[in-house]
Amino acid sequence: MNALRTYVTERVAYYLERDAATIETDMSLPDHGLDSVLALALCGDIEDHLGVRLDPTAVWDYPTIDALLTYLSGAVAEAKP
Amino acid sequence: MTALFPDAAAIVSALGSFLDPDNTFSRTECARLDVEEEFPAAICRDLDRLGLPAQYVPVAQGGRLHDHAALVHVVRRISRRDLTVAVAHAKTFLGAACVWVTGSAGQRARLAGDVLAGVPVAWGLTEPDHGSDLVATGFAAERAPGGYRLTGVKWPINNATRGGLMCVLARTGETAERGPRALSLFLLDKRTLPPGTIECLPKTPTHGIRGADISGLRLSGAPAGPDALVGEPGTGLDTVLRALQLTRVMCTGLSLGAADQALQLIHEYVRERFLYQRLLIEMPHVRRTLGECCARLLLAEAVSMFASRSAHTLTGELAVTSALVKAFVPAVVDELISVGAEVLGARAFLTTVYADGAFAKLERDHRIVAIFDGNMAVNRNAVVNHLPALARYGDGAEFAAAVRHAATLDRPLPPIGELSLRSRTGTSVLRTLPSAVAELRGPARELGDALVTVAERLRTEAGRVRPSVRDVPAEAFELVERYEWAFAAAAAVHVAVANRDRRSTEPWWCDDRWLRGVLTLALDRLRAPLPAGAEQVFDELAGTLTIAERPSILPAADMEGE
Amino acid sequence: MTATVTTRVDRLEQLLGDPWQPDAPLTNDVILAADERSEMSTRGEELLDEFGFGAEFVPVAYGGRLDRLDDFLTLSRAVWRRDPTLGLGHGFASFIAGVNIWAAGTPGQCRRAAGLLLGNAKLSSVYHELEHGNDFSRIEVSARPHGPDHLALHGRKAIITNVGRASALVVLARTSAEPGSRSISQILVDRAALPADGITDLPRYPTVGMRGLMLAGVDFDGYRVPAGAVLGEPGRGIEVALRSFQLTRTAMPAMAAGVLDTGLRATMRFTGDRRLYGRPVASLPAVQAELADAFTDLLIVDALAMSTARAIHALPEETVVAASATKFLGSRRLLDAMNRLSRVLGAHFYVRDGEYAIFQKLLRDLAPAGFGHAARVACLVTMLPQLPILARRAWANPPVDAPAAIYRRGADLPPLSFDALAVRTKGGDSLTGALHAAAEATAVADPRLHRLATAFVAELAALTESCATLEPRDLGPAAQPEALAVASRYATVLAASACLNVWRHERDDPFLGDPTWAVAALHRLARAGRLPVDPGLAATCRPALYIELAARFAGHRTFDLADRPLPV
């Protein structure tokens, strides 16, 4: 889970063009400039990284890294037989 | 071959000759309506009577819509006569699309009834201060007893005044709340709103489509019951982004019709105009230009037909496919028109000397197609955000069958499945290009191989792009523009390979003529080295016009009946 | 620009005011309203009459203020920047007619024409016939002897600016039934002083752009004019036109560059006013790039047109090809730049009212810059047969540099001499000769500019070879597209030479003397001409050009080479 947290934080930092160290996992991503279209791109990255299918609007529904990780742990568990 | 789209042929032939001024839908009348800035009401009534609205309604709701390519084609046939009329009438599909995508059974049935009865439907997305930026929507829907109260301004909106219904995007979340989940969609019945809560804003004078109803709507606490909500609260943006995939593809029909009309006007002029002791068409540079215009039209047609059919077989990729064709097709047709205007010279400027000034009118009218329903920048931005992913995927062998299905123009299509906001599989058209090219022979093969090389280079470049909406460098947009050309050319290869055995005796298909033309055009634009003398294919295309006046990859029966 | 014209331009700018200000003498709203009514702007015509713009068409020798072509173009651009319809309809149509009179008329004819223009009357050049387009050798309107002292005109002319309201006409007419160029003459018709028998004005032509332009036809049916009305020797009509066209073809894009100036200004206003994704549209890099590119295009067109205009003074034997090249390249570049800017404005370009409505009018008005006066392809056809001569006599030999004054704003120039203008090239081409000297100068200045300049030197060498393979059938209107491409490529080299030499001779100017704009300009030209250059170069220049553009916009200065203050 820590590895996933690091991955997601780094991707968020990439899209927001900020240093990963400045990304708080409980901050609202839209409020910090993660546009709705970029959110879709982030979701695609995570899909490819984990090899699972997610709702493309997952990042819209879980707009902080913490919320997203909770959602992802559920989605990953579901994907595993 | 028999017509692929018999409904369109039937509607158009029932309209009577466009060149007969006594007909309601005539070139003379359209020119007059444009000068007077008058809505083509009588023409729209005729189209209603002839059953055009049924083309906008899915079969499941009692309409005739079951093939997205057929919708594109019927829009093309109307646009071929007059873009203002097409924009004014086909807007109803745009207004209805969100309900078809996500509406409840009751909403779909009610809306189908209205559309089939000829009630115009408008789509209220844009607002005066933030056109393309949907997340910035300020139009507010506040909770109220029994539903919502809507307040705000939508402008500029096509059919805002004439429309009986309008599908509006509104902010249901807190005013301060950012993000996509704050937006919801409502289908408003303007006819039932209490007086004082609704005001239509005056017609906005426009550069082209002067007769269209481009106006706006101001609502002040207008009530909306729970049955007006389209989809769940907070899903407005998803629905709009899905519906836009269908409407953006449909818009390419507007461009194709404009290109048909432009090419016909150019061709008629150059074969009748005598200058420097010869007909213009006999001058080599004029033939070349004419042939290049044919190639532009054929390329636009091939990618438009492929994209609209792929909505059924490669639905998951439509997010990127629709953005590519919505940016590409209007741009290449604008280019065709601009080149044509240069050939026509003063006759594209004077409004009474040639063809009732139809060319000048279509030049003005067509400029709207690149702007509405998401302008070029919006669409290219959507592709930019897909680019790194586009570079990630492999050869797409598992999608070869779906690509071939979409490319086989006379093969029946399954219903459109779930639309996705993001393509998980990139663009299979490009991924499967090498195997399609392997089926080409002769000069077309050489051009196809060159396209494969270019496409591979583009893929490498795409992998280096950084997704962003704010600081997208100009170079990324330029890369997307090249990607569009490669995508269009690749779609053409697939269409050629899938159909040519059955079509090889038809003038445009003979000797892979149309394919060589569009590939030469695209490769030149992509700055790929061309085989010596490749450009002469344009002279061949110009020559083909003398035996088949309407350049098209569709069966001749689909282009007749004017 | 010379000191004498600076005062005049300042006076004209002050007289017309800032069209964006609601209390200005001539506002965008007034201009747009006239366009909607398909009328010339009365207010605009009054202001230009008050300025005495007619005197700008009259050579100093005849009591007017026409001294230098570049100065005239600077003044005209100030009008075109606001309203091209006014630019053509109030003025340039008279200028075209006038040039032919100054070139071939007797002193008496010149004095008469000057008197009319100085009194704010209009002249009209009556060349065009609907059936013959740019092919003037086929014209059918005839002027035949009628008694010992008169000629009688027969036939119809169409799509003529101001023909119905001009006091005098310059009519291109057939004075002999023999085929060939010696059968056509120009005739000065003093319409105001002649009886109206045998001349009928035809209805106006409505148009999609320049809607206010008084465009109409005229029917001659035995219209009698004095035998002495022929300008110059009978049968020399085409020859005179070929001389005067050098001024007018050069002038079209030079004046129309004012349209792009305002197009840029409208787009800058828009991008500063509007917000997208929470930020001003102006902050989007792709938008800045479009604006920087359009600015570069304006500089390219200005460098080419102004250097050709000054060459008409300094190298009159060498401008017959360059003038057509200027019209060909300049008009397309302006049209393309405006089309691209329209995409930045998006839906706001499409609306005919509100803050940016002037843009769609300018876009419609610009079209005649492409087909008007001489279609672009007609320009190529004029150039083509002369290029092999240039290749043999100039390009293949040691280059001859051009005088610095051609590229320097306001430098002294010899007076305009119509007699010295050549009808066909004599083989001199210092305007591309100067490319070599400038390319040498780049070696120590900037490696990017040096690579670009070298690419153009190589392109000229390649053109020299291409010209050697042109066949006789490729030298006329039935030329193969590949042959016409040679002429088009030459125009691109000429434009590159112009930009490079403006940089070279304006080294003391902080902007023009810096290599950045020249790199941007040459790179755009090289990409358009398909020369092998690094596509990534554009990104290295755009930021600096955008900063310059934004500074000029904020400081109310023009975007052309002149960089002049505008009224606030």
Coordinates of N, CA and C in Angstrom, one line a residue, chain B residues 21 59 67 90 103 110 112 134 163 165 202 231 242 281 295 312 316 332 350 446 490 495 498 501 524 530 543 556 559:
Chain B
P21 N -35.8 27.5 -58.3 CA -36.2 28.6 -57.3 C -37.6 28.4 -56.8
V59 N -34.0 3.7 -32.5 CA -35.0 2.8 -32.9 C -35.8 2.3 -31.7
D67 N -27.7 3.5 -36.7 CA -26.4 3.5 -37.3 C -25.9 4.9 -37.3
A90 N -30.4 19.9 -37.3 CA -29.8 18.8 -36.7 C -29.4 19.1 -35.2
G103 N -30.6 9.2 -20.0 CA -32.0 9.5 -19.5 C -32.7 8.3 -19.0
R110 N -40.7 10.4 -23.5 CA -41.3 11.7 -23.7 C -40.6 12.5 -24.7
A112 N -38.6 11.4 -27.1 CA -38.8 10.9 -28.4 C -40.1 11.4 -29.0
L134 N -16.4 23.9 -19.3 CA -17.6 23.5 -18.7 C -17.6 23.4 -17.2
G163 N -36.4 26.6 -29.6 CA -36.4 25.2 -29.0 C -37.6 25.1 -28.0
L165 N -37.6 22.5 -26.0 CA -36.9 21.9 -24.8 C -35.5 22.3 -24.9
P202 N -32.1 38.1 -27.1 CA -32.3 38.4 -28.5 C -31.3 37.6 -29.4
G231 N -30.1 11.8 -15.4 CA -29.0 11.1 -14.7 C -29.0 11.5 -13.3
R242 N -19.8 12.2 -22.6 CA -20.1 11.0 -23.4 C -20.9 11.4 -24.6
I281 N -10.1 24.3 -66.5 CA -9.8 23.0 -66.1 C -8.7 22.3 -66.9
A295 N -9.0 15.0 -53.0 CA -8.3 14.2 -52.0 C -8.7 14.6 -50.6
H312 N -19.7 2.1 -33.0 CA -20.4 0.9 -32.6 C -19.5 -0.3 -32.3
G316 N -15.3 2.1 -26.9 CA -14.4 2.5 -25.8 C -13.3 3.5 -26.2
V332 N -9.7 20.4 -42.3 CA -9.3 20.1 -43.7 C -10.3 20.6 -44.7
L350 N -18.2 38.1 -54.8 CA -19.5 38.8 -55.2 C -20.6 37.8 -54.9
E446 N 3.5 1.2 -51.4 CA 4.7 2.1 -51.1 C 4.3 3.3 -50.2
A490 N -4.6 6.5 -41.8 CA -4.7 5.1 -41.4 C -6.1 4.6 -41.5
V495 N -10.3 1.3 -44.5 CA -11.5 1.3 -45.4 C -11.2 0.8 -46.8
A498 N -10.6 -3.0 -46.7 CA -11.8 -3.8 -46.3 C -12.9 -3.9 -47.4
D501 N -12.1 -5.0 -52.9 CA -12.4 -6.1 -53.8 C -13.8 -6.0 -54.4
D524 N 2.4 14.2 -47.6 CA 3.0 15.5 -47.9 C 2.8 16.4 -46.7
L530 N 8.0 11.7 -50.6 CA 7.0 11.0 -51.5 C 7.8 10.4 -52.7
G543 N -9.2 14.1 -63.2 CA -9.8 13.5 -64.4 C -11.0 12.6 -64.1
A556 N -22.4 5.2 -55.5 CA -23.0 6.4 -56.2 C -24.4 6.6 -55.7
M559 N -25.0 9.2 -53.2 CA -24.7 10.6 -53.5 C -25.7 11.2 -54.5

